[in-house]
Short mmCIF file of C-alpha atoms in Angstrom, two decimals:
data_model
loop_
_atom_site.label_atom_id
_atom_site.label_comp_id
_atom_site.label_asym_id
_atom_site.label_seq_id
_atom_site.Cartn_x
_atom_site.Cartn_y
_atom_site.Cartn_z
CA VAL A 1 140.92 207.82 140.03
CA GLU A 2 139.56 209.72 137.09
CA ASP A 3 142.44 210.82 134.93
CA ARG A 4 144.11 207.52 134.11
CA VAL A 5 146.77 207.45 131.44
CA GLU A 6 147.29 204.75 128.86
CA LEU A 7 150.63 203.01 128.70
CA LEU A 8 152.15 203.80 125.33
CA PRO A 9 153.01 200.66 123.35
CA GLY A 10 156.59 199.56 123.84
CA THR A 11 157.16 201.47 127.08
CA LEU A 12 156.33 198.74 129.61
CA ASP A 13 159.72 197.05 129.32
CA MET A 14 161.52 200.31 130.00
CA LEU A 15 159.38 201.06 133.07
CA VAL A 16 159.92 197.55 134.44
CA LEU A 17 163.67 197.81 133.94
CA LYS A 18 163.63 201.14 135.74
CA ALA A 19 161.53 199.69 138.60
CA VAL A 20 164.12 197.00 139.39
CA SER A 21 167.16 199.20 138.73
CA VAL A 22 167.72 199.98 142.42
CA GLU A 23 166.62 196.83 144.20
CA ALA A 24 165.06 193.47 143.39
CA LEU A 25 161.25 193.45 143.34
CA HIS A 26 158.59 190.82 142.75
CA GLY A 27 155.94 191.21 140.06
CA PHE A 28 153.35 192.72 142.37
CA GLY A 29 155.95 195.09 143.81
CA ILE A 30 156.91 196.27 140.33
CA ALA A 31 153.30 196.99 139.44
CA ARG A 32 152.71 198.75 142.78
CA TRP A 33 155.83 200.87 142.40
CA ILE A 34 154.89 202.08 138.94
CA GLU A 35 151.36 202.86 140.09
CA SER A 36 152.47 204.70 143.20
CA VAL A 37 155.07 206.93 141.48
CA THR A 38 152.43 207.94 138.93
CA GLY A 39 149.86 208.65 141.61
CA ASP A 40 147.87 205.61 140.48
CA ARG A 41 147.27 207.16 137.09
CA LEU A 42 149.21 204.44 135.32
CA THR A 43 148.15 200.84 136.01
CA VAL A 44 150.13 197.86 134.88
CA GLU A 45 148.14 194.95 133.54
CA GLU A 46 149.21 191.59 134.97
CA GLY A 47 148.44 190.08 131.58
CA ALA A 48 151.22 192.20 130.13
CA LEU A 49 153.56 192.36 133.12
CA TYR A 50 154.35 188.66 133.60
CA PRO A 51 154.95 187.88 129.94
CA ALA A 52 157.25 190.93 129.85
CA LEU A 53 159.16 189.78 132.93
CA HIS A 54 159.71 186.29 131.57
CA ARG A 55 160.61 187.58 128.14
CA MET A 56 163.19 189.98 129.52
CA GLU A 57 164.64 187.34 131.80
CA GLU A 58 164.93 185.00 128.87
CA ARG A 59 166.67 187.79 126.99
CA GLY A 60 169.15 188.26 129.85
CA TRP A 61 168.06 191.72 130.97
CA LEU A 62 166.65 190.45 134.25
CA SER A 63 167.61 187.71 136.64
CA SER A 64 165.26 186.25 139.22
CA GLU A 65 165.19 184.10 142.31
CA TRP A 66 162.76 182.97 145.02
CA GLN A 67 162.94 185.06 148.20
CA ARG A 68 160.82 185.60 151.30
CA THR A 69 158.76 188.76 151.43
CA ASP A 70 158.44 190.84 154.61
CA ARG A 71 155.32 188.82 155.37
CA GLY A 72 157.18 185.54 154.94
CA ARG A 73 155.73 184.61 151.57
CA ARG A 74 157.82 183.11 148.84
CA ALA A 75 157.96 185.42 145.85
CA ARG A 76 159.96 185.58 142.66
CA TYR A 77 162.22 188.61 142.87
CA TYR A 78 163.59 190.19 139.72
CA ARG A 79 166.76 192.21 139.50
CA LEU A 80 168.48 194.11 136.72
CA THR A 81 171.47 192.49 135.02
CA GLU A 82 174.32 194.50 133.52
CA GLU A 83 172.89 193.85 130.10
CA GLY A 84 169.52 195.06 131.37
CA ALA A 85 171.11 198.25 132.70
CA ARG A 86 172.62 198.91 129.25
CA GLU A 87 169.26 198.25 127.64
CA LEU A 88 167.56 200.65 130.04
CA ARG A 89 170.09 203.39 129.20
CA VAL A 90 169.59 202.90 125.47
CA ARG A 91 165.82 202.90 125.72
CA ARG A 92 165.74 205.89 128.00
CA GLU A 93 167.88 207.97 125.64
CA ARG A 94 165.72 206.95 122.73
CA TRP A 95 162.55 207.78 124.68
CA GLU A 96 163.79 211.15 125.87
CA GLY A 97 165.01 212.04 122.40
CA SER A 98 161.68 211.28 120.82
CA ALA A 99 159.69 212.88 123.67
CA TRP A 100 161.78 216.02 123.29
CA ALA A 101 161.15 216.06 119.54
CA VAL A 102 157.40 215.51 119.92
CA ARG A 103 157.19 218.28 122.49
CA ARG A 104 159.19 220.67 120.28
CA VAL A 105 156.87 220.04 117.38
CA LEU A 106 153.73 220.44 119.44
CA GLU A 107 154.93 223.62 121.10
CA ALA A 108 156.30 225.20 117.97
CA GLU A 109 154.42 228.21 116.61
CA VAL A 110 152.84 227.63 113.31
CA ASP A 111 152.96 230.75 111.21
CA ARG A 112 152.80 230.46 107.52
CA VAL B 1 147.69 167.80 136.75
CA SER B 2 151.46 167.76 136.55
CA LEU B 3 153.15 170.87 135.30
CA ASP B 4 156.55 171.45 133.86
CA PRO B 5 158.84 173.64 136.02
CA LYS B 6 158.21 176.74 133.98
CA ALA B 7 154.43 176.47 134.25
CA ARG B 8 154.70 175.67 137.96
CA ARG B 9 156.86 178.73 138.54
CA ILE B 10 154.41 180.99 136.68
CA ARG B 11 151.49 179.57 138.66
CA ARG B 12 153.26 180.30 141.93
CA GLU B 13 154.15 183.82 140.83
CA ILE B 14 150.52 184.52 139.96
CA ASP B 15 149.38 182.96 143.25
CA HIS B 16 151.68 185.30 145.11
CA HIS B 17 150.50 188.28 143.09
CA LEU B 18 146.88 187.48 144.04
CA GLU B 19 147.77 187.13 147.71
CA GLU B 20 149.45 190.53 147.71
CA LEU B 21 146.49 192.06 145.89
CA VAL B 22 144.08 190.62 148.47
CA ASP B 23 146.24 192.05 151.29
CA GLN B 24 146.20 195.44 149.65
CA LEU B 25 142.44 195.39 149.22
CA VAL B 26 141.98 194.38 152.86
CA ASP B 27 144.22 197.30 153.83
CA ASP B 28 141.93 199.51 151.74
CA GLY B 29 139.02 198.41 153.94
CA LEU B 30 137.48 195.38 152.28
CA THR B 31 136.63 192.21 154.17
CA PRO B 32 138.80 189.23 153.25
CA GLU B 33 135.93 187.64 151.29
CA GLU B 34 135.25 190.84 149.37
CA ALA B 35 138.96 191.31 148.79
CA ARG B 36 139.36 187.82 147.36
CA ALA B 37 136.37 188.26 145.07
CA GLU B 38 137.60 191.66 143.95
CA ALA B 39 141.12 190.33 143.30
CA ARG B 40 139.72 187.50 141.20
CA ARG B 41 137.52 189.94 139.31
CA ARG B 42 140.40 192.29 138.58
CA PHE B 43 142.63 189.47 137.59
CA GLY B 44 140.22 188.14 135.03
CA ASP B 45 141.25 184.98 133.28
CA ARG B 46 144.41 183.92 135.07
CA GLY B 47 144.77 180.91 132.78
CA ARG B 48 145.14 183.30 129.87
CA ILE B 49 147.82 185.27 131.70
CA GLU B 50 149.70 182.10 132.60
CA ARG B 51 149.60 180.92 129.01
CA ALA B 52 150.68 184.30 127.69
CA THR B 53 153.60 184.33 130.14
CA ARG B 54 154.57 180.81 129.27
CA ASP B 55 154.49 181.48 125.56
CA ALA B 56 156.17 184.88 125.81
CA VAL B 57 158.43 185.10 122.80
CA PRO B 58 161.89 186.23 123.82
CA LEU B 59 162.97 189.53 122.37
CA ARG B 60 165.36 189.37 119.50
CA GLY B 61 168.81 190.60 120.27
CA ARG B 62 170.38 193.24 118.13
CA GLY B 63 172.45 191.54 115.48
CA ARG B 64 172.28 188.06 116.97
CA PRO B 65 171.49 185.60 114.20
CA ARG B 66 167.90 184.45 114.44
CA VAL B 67 168.67 180.89 113.48
CA LEU B 68 170.77 180.38 116.60
CA ASP B 69 168.19 181.71 119.04
CA PRO B 70 166.22 178.47 119.48
CA LEU B 71 169.46 176.54 119.78
CA TRP B 72 170.73 178.98 122.38
CA GLN B 73 167.46 178.71 124.31
CA ASP B 74 167.62 174.92 124.25
CA LEU B 75 171.17 175.01 125.51
CA ARG B 76 170.34 177.40 128.33
CA TYR B 77 167.27 175.37 129.19
CA ALA B 78 169.34 172.18 129.31
CA VAL B 79 171.96 173.77 131.55
CA ARG B 80 169.27 175.15 133.88
CA GLN B 81 167.65 171.73 134.12
CA LEU B 82 170.96 170.03 134.86
CA VAL B 83 171.83 172.56 137.55
CA ALA B 84 168.38 172.30 139.10
CA ARG B 85 168.54 168.48 139.41
CA PRO B 86 171.99 167.27 140.46
CA LEU B 87 170.96 163.62 140.76
CA MET B 88 169.41 163.65 137.32
CA SER B 89 172.54 165.33 136.00
CA VAL B 90 174.81 162.66 137.47
CA LEU B 91 172.63 159.96 135.94
CA THR B 92 172.60 161.72 132.60
CA ILE B 93 176.36 162.21 132.57
CA ALA B 94 176.95 158.63 133.72
CA THR B 95 174.73 157.37 130.92
CA ILE B 96 176.63 159.40 128.37
CA VAL B 97 179.98 158.23 129.79
CA VAL B 98 178.97 154.57 129.58
CA GLY B 99 177.56 155.06 126.10
CA VAL B 100 180.66 156.82 124.80
CA ALA B 101 182.96 154.28 126.44
CA ALA B 102 181.06 151.34 125.00
CA THR B 103 181.06 152.92 121.56
CA ALA B 104 184.79 153.61 121.79
CA VAL B 105 185.55 150.05 122.82
CA VAL B 106 183.41 148.54 120.09
CA PHE B 107 184.90 150.83 117.51
CA SER B 108 188.45 150.05 118.68
CA VAL B 109 187.77 146.35 118.26
CA VAL B 110 186.13 146.83 114.86
CA HIS B 111 188.99 149.08 113.83
CA ALA B 112 191.66 146.61 114.90
CA VAL B 113 189.89 143.50 113.62
CA VAL B 114 188.09 144.69 110.52
CA LEU B 115 189.21 148.11 109.37
CA GLN B 116 192.92 148.14 110.05
CA PRO B 117 194.85 146.26 107.38
CA LEU B 118 197.23 143.51 108.44
CA PRO B 119 200.75 144.87 108.86
CA PHE B 120 202.14 142.90 105.94
CA PRO B 121 202.78 143.88 102.35
CA GLU B 122 199.67 143.49 100.16
CA PRO B 123 197.43 142.36 103.03
CA ASP B 124 194.44 142.10 100.69
CA ARG B 125 196.10 139.11 99.01
CA LEU B 126 196.44 137.13 102.23
CA VAL B 127 193.88 134.39 102.80
CA GLU B 128 193.51 132.02 105.72
CA VAL B 129 192.63 128.48 104.66
CA ASN B 130 190.78 126.13 106.98
CA GLN B 131 189.09 122.81 106.55
CA THR B 132 185.45 122.48 107.51
CA SER B 133 183.77 119.57 109.22
CA PRO B 134 180.50 118.18 107.81
CA GLN B 135 178.76 120.16 110.56
CA GLY B 136 180.27 123.31 109.18
CA ARG B 137 182.82 123.91 111.94
CA PRO B 138 186.24 125.02 110.82
CA TYR B 139 189.19 122.98 111.96
CA SER B 140 192.86 123.21 111.24
CA VAL B 141 194.56 121.57 108.32
CA SER B 142 196.67 118.54 109.09
CA GLU B 143 200.29 118.57 108.06
CA PRO B 144 199.99 115.96 105.28
CA ASN B 145 196.94 117.76 103.93
CA PHE B 146 198.84 121.03 103.99
CA VAL B 147 201.71 119.51 102.04
CA ASP B 148 199.29 118.17 99.45
CA PHE B 149 197.35 121.43 99.25
CA ALA B 150 200.51 123.46 98.84
CA GLU B 151 201.74 121.20 96.10
CA ARG B 152 198.55 120.85 94.07
CA GLN B 153 196.74 124.14 94.48
CA GLN B 154 196.66 126.54 91.54
CA VAL B 155 194.89 129.45 93.24
CA PHE B 156 197.56 130.99 95.40
CA GLU B 157 201.01 132.22 94.65
CA ALA B 158 202.31 130.48 97.76
CA MET B 159 201.08 128.70 100.87
CA ALA B 160 202.55 128.56 104.33
CA GLY B 161 201.54 126.42 107.29
CA LEU B 162 201.69 127.46 110.90
CA GLY B 163 200.95 125.91 114.26
CA PHE B 164 201.46 126.78 117.88
CA VAL B 165 203.86 125.08 120.23
CA THR B 166 205.39 125.78 123.58
CA ALA B 167 209.13 125.13 123.57
CA THR B 168 211.46 124.86 126.49
CA LEU B 169 214.40 127.17 126.40
CA GLU B 170 217.33 126.12 128.49
CA ARG B 171 220.14 128.38 129.46
CA GLU B 172 222.63 128.33 132.29
CA GLY B 173 220.64 125.63 133.99
CA ASP B 174 217.35 127.62 133.82
CA ALA B 175 214.43 126.37 131.81
CA VAL B 176 211.89 128.79 130.42
CA ALA B 177 208.71 128.04 128.51
CA VAL B 178 208.73 129.92 125.23
CA GLU B 179 205.57 130.45 123.26
CA ALA B 180 206.61 129.40 119.79
CA MET B 181 205.17 128.85 116.39
CA ARG B 182 205.92 126.08 113.96
CA VAL B 183 205.93 127.43 110.47
CA SER B 184 206.60 125.97 107.06
CA HIS B 185 209.48 126.94 104.81
CA GLY B 186 207.70 129.57 102.80
CA PHE B 187 206.34 131.44 105.81
CA PHE B 188 208.77 134.36 105.96
CA SER B 189 208.89 135.00 102.24
CA LEU B 190 205.10 134.72 102.01
CA PHE B 191 204.53 137.35 104.69
CA GLY B 192 207.40 139.48 103.44
CA VAL B 193 209.07 139.67 106.83
CA ALA B 194 212.38 138.50 108.20
CA PRO B 195 213.31 137.38 111.69
CA THR B 196 215.19 140.02 113.67
CA VAL B 197 217.50 137.32 114.99
CA GLY B 198 218.36 134.12 113.22
CA ARG B 199 217.61 133.53 109.57
CA PRO B 200 214.65 132.42 107.51
CA PHE B 201 214.66 128.74 106.70
CA SER B 202 214.15 127.30 103.30
CA ALA B 203 213.25 123.88 101.96
CA GLY B 204 216.89 123.01 101.55
CA THR B 205 217.80 123.70 105.13
CA GLY B 206 218.60 120.44 106.78
CA ALA B 207 218.87 119.80 110.42
CA ILE B 208 221.29 122.17 112.02
CA PRO B 209 223.19 121.01 115.07
CA LEU B 210 221.56 122.64 118.04
CA SER B 211 224.86 123.92 119.34
CA SER B 212 225.11 126.28 116.39
CA VAL B 213 221.78 127.94 117.08
CA ARG B 214 222.15 131.27 118.83
CA PRO B 215 218.70 132.72 118.95
CA CYS B 216 218.68 134.75 122.13
CA SER B 217 216.75 137.77 121.01
CA SER B 218 215.74 140.61 123.23
CA THR B 219 212.28 139.13 123.38
CA VAL B 220 213.54 135.83 124.62
CA SER B 221 215.76 137.59 127.09
CA ARG B 222 212.85 139.60 128.33
CA THR B 223 210.73 136.51 128.72
CA ARG B 224 213.50 134.94 130.69
CA SER B 225 214.05 137.95 132.84
CA SER B 226 210.44 138.19 133.84
CA ALA B 227 210.44 134.49 134.55
CA SER B 228 213.64 134.14 136.48
CA ARG B 229 214.38 137.74 137.49
CA ARG B 230 218.00 136.75 137.64
CA ARG B 231 219.17 137.87 134.25
CA THR B 232 222.48 139.67 134.10
CA ALA B 233 223.69 141.83 131.29
CA ARG B 234 226.04 139.07 130.26
CA GLY B 235 223.22 136.52 130.16
CA ARG B 236 222.19 137.90 126.80
CA GLU B 237 225.27 136.48 125.12
CA SER B 238 225.01 132.97 126.40
CA SER B 239 223.84 130.32 124.03
CA CYS B 240 220.50 128.57 124.22
CA SER B 241 219.31 125.14 123.44
CA CYS B 242 215.87 123.76 122.92
CA ARG B 243 215.34 120.54 124.68
CA SER B 244 211.79 119.39 124.17
CA HIS B 245 211.90 119.62 120.38
CA PRO B 246 215.01 117.80 119.26
CA THR B 247 213.81 117.96 115.64
CA LEU B 248 214.32 121.69 115.68
CA SER B 249 216.08 122.53 112.50
CA SER B 250 216.24 126.27 112.59
CA PHE B 251 215.42 128.86 115.14
CA GLY B 252 214.66 132.51 114.53
CA THR B 253 212.94 135.23 116.42
CA THR B 254 211.09 138.28 115.26
CA SER B 255 210.67 141.61 116.92
CA ALA B 256 208.39 141.82 119.90
CA SER B 257 205.94 143.95 117.98
CA TRP B 258 205.02 141.16 115.57
CA PRO B 259 201.26 141.06 115.58
CA SER B 260 199.17 137.95 115.52
CA PRO B 261 200.34 135.22 114.65
CA ALA B 262 202.14 137.15 116.88
CA SER B 263 203.09 137.04 120.42
CA ARG B 264 205.24 134.10 119.45
CA THR B 265 208.88 134.74 120.09
CA ALA B 266 210.44 131.78 118.38
CA TRP B 267 209.99 130.08 115.05
CA ARG B 268 210.93 126.66 114.03
CA SER B 269 210.67 124.86 110.78
CA GLY B 270 207.75 122.50 111.01
CA THR B 271 207.19 120.80 107.72
CA ARG B 272 208.26 117.23 107.56
CA ARG B 273 210.80 116.45 104.99
CA ARG B 274 209.25 114.29 102.38
CA SER B 275 211.13 111.46 100.85
#
């Protein structure tokens, strides 16, 4: 895939929270989901993903438990807590607000 | 190498991640060997990832005081550990229970014996006097010695002697053993207490005819009732006599709550009259 995009600093947590907002997923599933919805243009580094998962669980935004996968493997599944859902809402609003502002500035006509 | 539960969990998560990655690569057309090598290559230094995950610093909450965060983590960690290991939890709780109980018992004893003042006026001025054998063992003072001590000493304001006896209380044909205490004349005034029934005796009190002694206090009645279980309400008013100690010169009782010297229910004058 040629046109990869870089993950902007500070956005991984929000994407992870979004990934588990509908159903519980294990770490690999979260990474796969983010990659597939972006057409493989965004890859999630394991070296960043697992620290983020554990940090957010510690913080109370995620809860986790061992479950069997479809193939019968034991995997740690993460799901969104109520606090995590609130955090996702807050971060999303903040992100969309700033994305909107950046876009407005970049698209504005400069005539002086 | 033994790992703590957190490290073990991270290792298993990473293991699973690698397995899934290998599966995906096989689905993409690689042989299992190629897939495993490729997964390892992509994963890089898994030890570094495990360490980074293990040491992931929890995010700070908005407005939660920073000082309490480590405490909160420790607490949550402790609760998780206790829940995860019921047997260990039971042992831990049992240990704490035994420890607390032992501490409470020891403190109660220390409190009662050492810290709590004696329930008499000016308890700090009360001193117990014993004689000591050449081997250093304390033994009680004999009556003649007590009389001499009391007469000649210049250290104390007053001295009182006391000793333990078991008297026989006779009433309506029943005989009951009464735990009693022989005390000297100055005993009641020295301790600043008075018998609830009867009267304090003094040096001048001569032998009183036993028939005039009416000491049946509630304590004595209770002792009798538990012994004979035949006490009637009227039994309280009957008179008592003390058979085994015909030298009894006065007889008083104190309330049941009298502490040590204590559980004694009857008092009799013990000092010999000196000629």
